[in-house]
C-alpha positions as a Markdown table, in Angstrom:
| # | Residue | x | y | z |
|---|---|---|---|---|
| 1 | Met | 14.3 | 32.2 | 102.6 |
| 2 | Pro | 18.0 | 32.6 | 101.5 |
| 3 | Ile | 19.7 | 29.3 | 100.7 |
| 4 | Ala | 22.1 | 29.8 | 103.6 |
| 5 | Asp | 19.2 | 29.9 | 106.1 |
| 6 | Val | 17.6 | 26.8 | 104.7 |
| 7 | Ala | 20.8 | 24.9 | 104.6 |
| 8 | Leu | 21.8 | 25.9 | 108.1 |
| 9 | Asp | 18.4 | 25.0 | 109.6 |
| 10 | Trp | 18.6 | 21.5 | 107.9 |
| 11 | Phe | 22.2 | 21.1 | 109.1 |
| 12 | Glu | 21.4 | 21.9 | 112.7 |
| 13 | Arg | 18.8 | 19.1 | 112.7 |
| 14 | Asn | 20.5 | 16.5 | 110.5 |
| 15 | Ala | 24.3 | 16.9 | 110.7 |
| 16 | Arg | 26.2 | 13.7 | 111.2 |
| 17 | Asp | 27.8 | 13.3 | 114.7 |
| 18 | Leu | 31.5 | 13.4 | 113.8 |
| 19 | Pro | 34.2 | 13.8 | 116.4 |
| 20 | Trp | 36.1 | 16.6 | 114.6 |
| 21 | Arg | 32.8 | 18.7 | 114.8 |
| 22 | Val | 32.8 | 18.6 | 118.6 |
| 23 | Pro | 33.0 | 22.3 | 119.8 |
| 24 | Gly | 36.5 | 23.2 | 120.9 |
| 25 | Val | 38.1 | 20.1 | 119.4 |
| 26 | Gly | 40.9 | 22.4 | 118.2 |
| 27 | Gly | 42.8 | 23.3 | 115.0 |
| 28 | Trp | 45.1 | 20.3 | 114.8 |
| 29 | Pro | 42.4 | 17.5 | 114.9 |
| 30 | Ile | 40.4 | 19.5 | 112.4 |
| 31 | Leu | 43.4 | 19.9 | 110.1 |
| 32 | Val | 44.2 | 16.1 | 110.4 |
| 33 | Ser | 40.5 | 15.3 | 109.5 |
| 34 | Glu | 40.5 | 17.5 | 106.5 |
| 35 | Val | 43.7 | 16.0 | 105.1 |
| 36 | Met | 42.4 | 12.4 | 105.7 |
| 37 | Leu | 39.0 | 13.1 | 104.2 |
| 38 | Gln | 40.5 | 14.1 | 100.8 |
| 39 | Gln | 39.2 | 11.4 | 98.3 |
| 40 | Thr | 38.4 | 9.1 | 101.3 |
| 41 | Pro | 35.0 | 8.2 | 102.8 |
| 42 | Val | 34.2 | 9.2 | 106.4 |
| 43 | Ser | 33.7 | 5.6 | 107.4 |
| 44 | Arg | 37.3 | 4.8 | 106.5 |
| 45 | Val | 38.7 | 7.9 | 108.1 |
| 46 | Leu | 37.0 | 7.7 | 111.5 |
| 47 | Pro | 39.1 | 4.8 | 113.0 |
| 48 | Val | 42.4 | 6.1 | 111.7 |
| 49 | Trp | 41.7 | 9.7 | 112.7 |
| 50 | Thr | 40.8 | 8.5 | 116.2 |
| 51 | Glu | 44.1 | 6.7 | 116.6 |
| 52 | Trp | 46.1 | 9.6 | 115.1 |
| 53 | Val | 44.7 | 12.2 | 117.5 |
| 54 | Arg | 45.1 | 9.8 | 120.4 |
| 55 | Arg | 48.7 | 9.1 | 119.6 |
| 56 | Trp | 49.6 | 12.6 | 118.3 |
| 57 | Pro | 47.2 | 15.1 | 120.0 |
| 58 | Thr | 49.3 | 18.0 | 119.0 |
| 59 | Pro | 51.6 | 18.9 | 116.1 |
| 60 | Ala | 54.6 | 18.6 | 118.4 |
| 61 | His | 53.8 | 15.0 | 119.2 |
| 62 | Leu | 53.8 | 14.1 | 115.5 |
| 63 | Ala | 56.9 | 16.2 | 114.7 |
| 64 | Ala | 58.8 | 14.3 | 117.5 |
| 65 | Asp | 58.2 | 11.0 | 115.6 |
| 66 | Thr | 59.5 | 10.0 | 112.2 |
| 67 | Ala | 57.9 | 10.3 | 108.8 |
| 68 | Ala | 58.0 | 6.5 | 108.8 |
| 69 | Asp | 55.8 | 6.4 | 111.9 |
| 70 | Ala | 53.3 | 8.6 | 110.2 |
| 71 | Ile | 53.2 | 6.5 | 107.1 |
| 72 | Arg | 52.9 | 3.3 | 109.1 |
| 73 | Ala | 50.0 | 4.8 | 111.2 |
| 74 | Trp | 48.3 | 5.8 | 107.9 |
| 75 | Gly | 47.8 | 2.1 | 107.3 |
| 76 | Arg | 45.6 | 1.4 | 104.3 |
| 77 | Leu | 43.8 | 4.7 | 104.2 |
| 78 | Gly | 45.2 | 5.3 | 100.7 |
| 79 | Tyr | 47.3 | 8.1 | 99.1 |
| 80 | Pro | 50.0 | 7.8 | 101.8 |
| 81 | Arg | 51.8 | 10.9 | 100.6 |
| 82 | Arg | 49.2 | 12.7 | 102.7 |
| 83 | Ala | 50.9 | 11.1 | 105.8 |
| 84 | Met | 54.2 | 12.6 | 104.8 |
| 85 | Arg | 52.7 | 16.0 | 104.2 |
| 86 | Leu | 51.0 | 15.9 | 107.6 |
| 87 | His | 54.3 | 15.1 | 109.2 |
| 88 | Ala | 56.1 | 17.9 | 107.4 |
| 89 | Cys | 53.2 | 20.2 | 108.3 |
| 90 | Ala | 53.5 | 19.3 | 112.0 |
| 91 | Gln | 57.2 | 20.1 | 111.9 |
| 92 | Ala | 56.5 | 23.5 | 110.2 |
| 93 | Ile | 53.8 | 24.3 | 112.8 |
| 94 | Val | 56.3 | 23.6 | 115.6 |
| 95 | Glu | 59.1 | 25.6 | 114.0 |
| 96 | Arg | 57.1 | 28.6 | 112.8 |
| 97 | His | 54.1 | 28.8 | 115.2 |
| 98 | Asp | 55.2 | 27.4 | 118.5 |
| 99 | Gly | 53.2 | 24.2 | 117.9 |
| 100 | Glu | 49.9 | 26.0 | 117.4 |
| 101 | Val | 47.9 | 25.6 | 114.2 |
| 102 | Pro | 47.8 | 29.2 | 112.8 |
| 103 | Ser | 44.5 | 30.9 | 112.3 |
| 104 | Arg | 45.5 | 33.3 | 109.5 |
| 105 | Leu | 44.7 | 32.1 | 106.0 |
| 106 | Asp | 48.1 | 33.2 | 104.6 |
| 107 | Gln | 49.9 | 31.3 | 107.3 |
| 108 | Leu | 47.8 | 28.2 | 106.7 |
| 109 | Leu | 48.5 | 28.3 | 103.0 |
| 110 | Ala | 52.2 | 28.6 | 103.7 |
| 111 | Leu | 52.3 | 25.2 | 105.5 |
| 112 | Pro | 53.7 | 22.3 | 103.5 |
| 113 | Gly | 51.0 | 20.2 | 101.9 |
| 114 | Ile | 48.2 | 22.6 | 102.8 |
| 115 | Gly | 46.3 | 23.8 | 99.7 |
| 116 | Asp | 43.5 | 26.4 | 99.2 |
| 117 | Tyr | 40.7 | 24.1 | 100.2 |
| 118 | Thr | 42.3 | 22.7 | 103.4 |
| 119 | Ala | 43.5 | 26.2 | 104.5 |
| 120 | Arg | 40.0 | 27.6 | 104.2 |
| 121 | Ala | 38.4 | 24.6 | 105.8 |
| 122 | Val | 40.6 | 24.9 | 108.9 |
| 123 | Ala | 40.2 | 28.7 | 109.1 |
| 124 | Ala | 36.4 | 28.3 | 108.9 |
| 125 | Phe | 35.8 | 25.1 | 111.0 |
| 126 | Ala | 38.5 | 25.6 | 113.7 |
| 127 | Tyr | 38.5 | 29.4 | 113.9 |
| 128 | Glu | 35.0 | 30.3 | 112.7 |
| 129 | Gln | 36.1 | 32.6 | 110.0 |
| 130 | Arg | 34.2 | 33.6 | 106.9 |
| 131 | His | 35.8 | 31.9 | 103.9 |
| 132 | Pro | 34.3 | 30.0 | 100.9 |
| 133 | Val | 35.1 | 26.4 | 101.7 |
| 134 | Val | 34.6 | 24.7 | 98.3 |
| 135 | Asp | 35.1 | 21.0 | 97.7 |
| 136 | Val | 33.5 | 18.9 | 95.1 |
| 137 | Asn | 30.4 | 18.4 | 97.2 |
| 138 | Val | 29.9 | 22.1 | 97.6 |
| 139 | Arg | 30.6 | 22.7 | 93.9 |
| 140 | Arg | 28.0 | 20.1 | 92.9 |
| 141 | Leu | 25.4 | 21.4 | 95.3 |
| 142 | Val | 25.8 | 25.0 | 94.1 |
| 143 | Ala | 26.0 | 24.0 | 90.4 |
| 144 | Arg | 22.6 | 22.3 | 90.8 |
| 145 | Ala | 20.8 | 24.5 | 93.3 |
| 146 | Val | 22.0 | 27.8 | 91.9 |
| 147 | Ser | 23.2 | 27.4 | 88.4 |
| 148 | Gly | 20.9 | 24.6 | 87.3 |
| 149 | Ala | 23.7 | 22.4 | 86.0 |
| 150 | Ala | 23.9 | 18.6 | 86.6 |
| 151 | Glu | 27.5 | 18.6 | 87.5 |
| 152 | Pro | 30.2 | 21.2 | 88.3 |
| 153 | Gly | 33.3 | 21.8 | 86.3 |
| 154 | Pro | 36.4 | 19.5 | 86.7 |
| 155 | Ala | 38.2 | 21.8 | 89.2 |
| 156 | Thr | 37.5 | 24.7 | 91.6 |
| 157 | Thr | 37.9 | 28.1 | 89.9 |
| 158 | Pro | 37.9 | 31.7 | 91.2 |
| 159 | Ala | 34.4 | 31.9 | 89.9 |
| 160 | Asp | 33.3 | 29.0 | 92.1 |
| 161 | Leu | 34.9 | 30.7 | 95.2 |
| 162 | Ala | 33.2 | 34.0 | 94.4 |
| 163 | Leu | 29.8 | 32.3 | 93.9 |
| 164 | Val | 30.0 | 30.4 | 97.1 |
| 165 | Glu | 31.3 | 33.4 | 99.0 |
| 166 | Gly | 28.2 | 35.3 | 97.8 |
| 167 | Leu | 26.0 | 32.6 | 99.4 |
| 168 | Leu | 27.6 | 33.0 | 102.9 |
| 169 | Pro | 26.1 | 35.2 | 105.6 |
| 170 | Ala | 28.1 | 38.3 | 106.7 |
| 171 | Glu | 28.6 | 37.1 | 110.3 |
| 172 | Pro | 31.8 | 34.9 | 110.3 |
| 173 | Thr | 30.6 | 32.4 | 113.0 |
| 174 | Val | 27.3 | 31.8 | 111.1 |
| 175 | Ala | 29.1 | 31.7 | 107.7 |
| 176 | Ala | 31.4 | 28.9 | 109.1 |
| 177 | Arg | 28.4 | 26.8 | 110.1 |
| 178 | Val | 26.8 | 27.5 | 106.7 |
| 179 | Ser | 30.0 | 26.3 | 104.9 |
| 180 | Ala | 29.7 | 23.0 | 106.9 |
| 181 | Ala | 26.0 | 22.8 | 106.0 |
| 182 | Tyr | 26.7 | 23.1 | 102.2 |
| 183 | Met | 29.4 | 20.4 | 102.5 |
| 184 | Glu | 27.0 | 18.1 | 104.4 |
| 185 | Leu | 24.2 | 18.5 | 101.9 |
| 186 | Gly | 26.5 | 17.7 | 99.0 |
| 187 | Ala | 28.0 | 14.7 | 100.8 |
| 188 | Val | 24.8 | 13.0 | 102.0 |
| 189 | Ile | 21.8 | 14.4 | 100.0 |
| 190 | Cys | 22.9 | 16.0 | 96.7 |
| 191 | Thr | 25.4 | 13.3 | 95.8 |
| 192 | Ala | 26.9 | 12.5 | 92.4 |
| 193 | Arg | 25.1 | 9.3 | 91.8 |
| 194 | Asn | 22.0 | 9.2 | 94.1 |
| 195 | Gln | 20.3 | 12.6 | 94.4 |
| 196 | Asn | 17.9 | 12.4 | 97.3 |
| 197 | Cys | 15.7 | 15.3 | 96.1 |
| 198 | Pro | 12.7 | 14.4 | 98.3 |
| 199 | Asp | 14.7 | 15.0 | 101.5 |
| 200 | Cys | 16.6 | 18.0 | 100.2 |
| 201 | Pro | 15.7 | 21.3 | 102.0 |
| 202 | Leu | 16.5 | 23.2 | 98.8 |
| 203 | Thr | 13.9 | 21.5 | 96.6 |
| 204 | Ser | 11.6 | 24.5 | 96.3 |
| 205 | Ser | 14.4 | 26.8 | 95.0 |
| 206 | Cys | 16.7 | 24.3 | 93.2 |
| 207 | Ala | 17.3 | 25.6 | 89.7 |
| 208 | Trp | 18.3 | 22.1 | 88.4 |
| 209 | Leu | 15.1 | 20.5 | 89.7 |
| 210 | Ala | 13.0 | 23.3 | 88.3 |
| 211 | Ala | 14.7 | 22.7 | 84.9 |
| 212 | Gly | 13.7 | 19.0 | 85.0 |
| 213 | Arg | 17.0 | 17.7 | 86.2 |
| 214 | Pro | 18.8 | 17.9 | 82.8 |
| 215 | Ala | 21.6 | 15.5 | 82.3 |
| 216 | Ser | 25.2 | 16.6 | 82.3 |
| 217 | Ser | 26.5 | 17.9 | 78.9 |
| 218 | Gly | 30.1 | 17.1 | 79.8 |
| 219 | Pro | 32.1 | 13.9 | 79.4 |
| 220 | Thr | 31.2 | 11.0 | 81.7 |
| 221 | Arg | 33.9 | 10.1 | 84.1 |
| 222 | Lys | 34.2 | 6.4 | 84.8 |
| 223 | Pro | 35.2 | 5.3 | 88.3 |
| 224 | Gln | 38.9 | 4.4 | 88.4 |
| 225 | Gly | 39.5 | 0.7 | 89.0 |
| 226 | Tyr | 42.0 | -0.7 | 91.5 |
| 227 | Ala | 42.6 | -4.4 | 90.8 |
| 228 | Gly | 45.7 | -5.0 | 88.7 |
| 229 | Thr | 46.7 | -1.3 | 88.6 |
| 230 | Asp | 50.0 | 0.2 | 89.7 |
| 231 | Arg | 48.1 | 1.6 | 92.7 |
| 232 | Gln | 47.5 | -1.9 | 93.9 |
| 233 | Val | 51.1 | -2.9 | 93.4 |
| 234 | Arg | 52.2 | 0.2 | 95.3 |
| 235 | Gly | 49.9 | -0.7 | 98.1 |
| 236 | Leu | 51.3 | -4.2 | 98.3 |
| 237 | Ile | 54.8 | -2.9 | 98.6 |
| 238 | Met | 53.9 | -0.3 | 101.2 |
| 239 | Ala | 52.0 | -2.9 | 103.2 |
| 240 | Glu | 55.1 | -5.1 | 103.3 |
| 241 | Leu | 57.3 | -2.2 | 104.4 |
| 242 | Arg | 54.9 | -1.1 | 107.1 |
| 243 | Ala | 54.8 | -4.6 | 108.5 |
| 244 | Ser | 58.5 | -5.0 | 108.6 |
| 245 | Ser | 60.8 | -3.9 | 111.5 |
| 246 | Ser | 63.8 | -4.0 | 109.3 |
| 247 | Pro | 64.6 | -3.1 | 105.7 |
| 248 | Val | 62.9 | -5.3 | 103.1 |
| 249 | Thr | 65.0 | -7.0 | 100.4 |
| 250 | Ala | 64.5 | -6.7 | 96.7 |
| 251 | Asp | 64.0 | -10.5 | 96.7 |
| 252 | Arg | 61.1 | -10.2 | 99.1 |
| 253 | Ile | 59.5 | -7.5 | 97.0 |
| 254 | Glu | 59.8 | -9.6 | 93.9 |
| 255 | Thr | 57.4 | -12.1 | 95.5 |
| 256 | Leu | 54.7 | -9.5 | 96.0 |
| 257 | Trp | 53.6 | -9.2 | 92.3 |
| 258 | His | 53.9 | -11.5 | 89.3 |
| 259 | Leu | 54.7 | -8.9 | 86.6 |
| 260 | Pro | 58.3 | -7.7 | 87.0 |
| 261 | Glu | 57.9 | -4.6 | 84.8 |
| 262 | Gln | 54.9 | -3.4 | 86.7 |
| 263 | Arg | 56.4 | -4.2 | 90.0 |
| 264 | Asp | 59.6 | -2.3 | 89.2 |
| 265 | Arg | 57.6 | 0.6 | 88.0 |
| 266 | Ala | 55.5 | 0.8 | 91.2 |
| 267 | Leu | 58.7 | 0.6 | 93.3 |
| 268 | Ala | 60.3 | 3.3 | 91.3 |
| 269 | Ser | 57.3 | 5.6 | 91.7 |
| 270 | Leu | 57.4 | 5.1 | 95.5 |
| 271 | Leu | 61.0 | 6.0 | 95.5 |
| 272 | Ala | 60.4 | 9.1 | 93.4 |
| 273 | Asp | 57.5 | 10.1 | 95.7 |
| 274 | Gly | 59.8 | 9.9 | 98.7 |
| 275 | Leu | 57.7 | 7.3 | 100.4 |
| 276 | Val | 60.4 | 4.7 | 100.2 |
| 277 | Thr | 64.1 | 4.9 | 100.5 |
| 278 | Arg | 67.1 | 2.6 | 99.7 |
| 279 | Thr | 69.0 | 1.6 | 102.8 |
| 280 | Gly | 71.6 | -0.4 | 100.9 |
| 281 | Pro | 72.0 | -2.5 | 97.8 |
| 282 | Gly | 68.7 | -4.3 | 97.2 |
| 283 | Arg | 67.2 | -3.1 | 100.5 |
| 284 | Phe | 64.3 | -0.7 | 101.0 |
| 285 | Ala | 62.5 | 0.9 | 104.0 |
| 286 | Leu | 59.8 | 3.5 | 104.6 |
| 287 | Ala | 61.0 | 7.1 | 104.3 |
| 288 | Gly | 62.4 | 8.4 | 107.6 |
| 289 | Glu | 62.7 | 5.0 | 109.0 |
| 290 | Thr | 64.9 | 4.6 | 112.0 |
| 291 | Ser | 66.7 | 1.6 | 113.4 |
| 292 | His | 64.1 | 1.1 | 116.1 |
| 293 | Arg | 60.4 | 0.8 | 115.4 |
| 294 | Ser | 57.9 | 2.8 | 117.5 |
| 295 | Ala | 56.4 | 0.7 | 120.3 |
| 296 | Val | 52.9 | 1.6 | 119.1 |
| 297 | Asn | 52.0 | 0.8 | 115.5 |
| 298 | Val | 48.6 | 1.9 | 114.2 |
| 299 | Gly | 46.7 | 0.6 | 111.2 |
| 300 | Glu | 48.6 | -2.7 | 110.7 |
């Protein structure tokens, strides 16, 4: 049996019950889920996604609020620039597409903050189009099952897209489901650290398994720590700004971290990223903050 048929059969019986997979959920909730899921586990995304689509069920709802509202609602999901990009994306959808998430790949790619992967994912999962949807989970699955390699390359290449596209059925609707199946297999079965080969439906045809599961020949990537890093300090500053209904003073920020040089570096990077703005001498607020906080604050 072709790999697509096997993966799809497994997916139809074992796919996780996720709200953005509900038939007819729409392009906007799917787009939001894809942005939130970047480098973030499903378990952390679920509650934030639920609140976002409740509060902002359409791009127009989000575009009508401020970037600060989006950042505040992002809470501690991590990489808060994604919240700003979603806000800018919502504004662009309203301005260019009458508030409807476009279905054409070129139009999706033209939206701010939407890259190759997200555009293809939305086109496939929201509009049932035939596109190779290639994230790290898919690359790892295909590297093992088809190419016999322990790990994929460090980034998606045109060759990866061509290889995955060749593994998709011709019918667009079926191809979209197969794309979801490949992602699911890579996320829950053929994972980076714990390969569950006994439960994998591709066992009989897996090139990596047939080769004796050879180890990766590339450099080992150690998980990035968090405690004591600039990321932690940035998070502390962002948490303080999210919790405040008025600009936060430099004196208050000084109390958040004991190393002045690192604290100043973290604050400078937040300013450079556009997540934080100066509202006056020694006073800081979230980007796009208005004088009145929204009545509904999510993620605090």
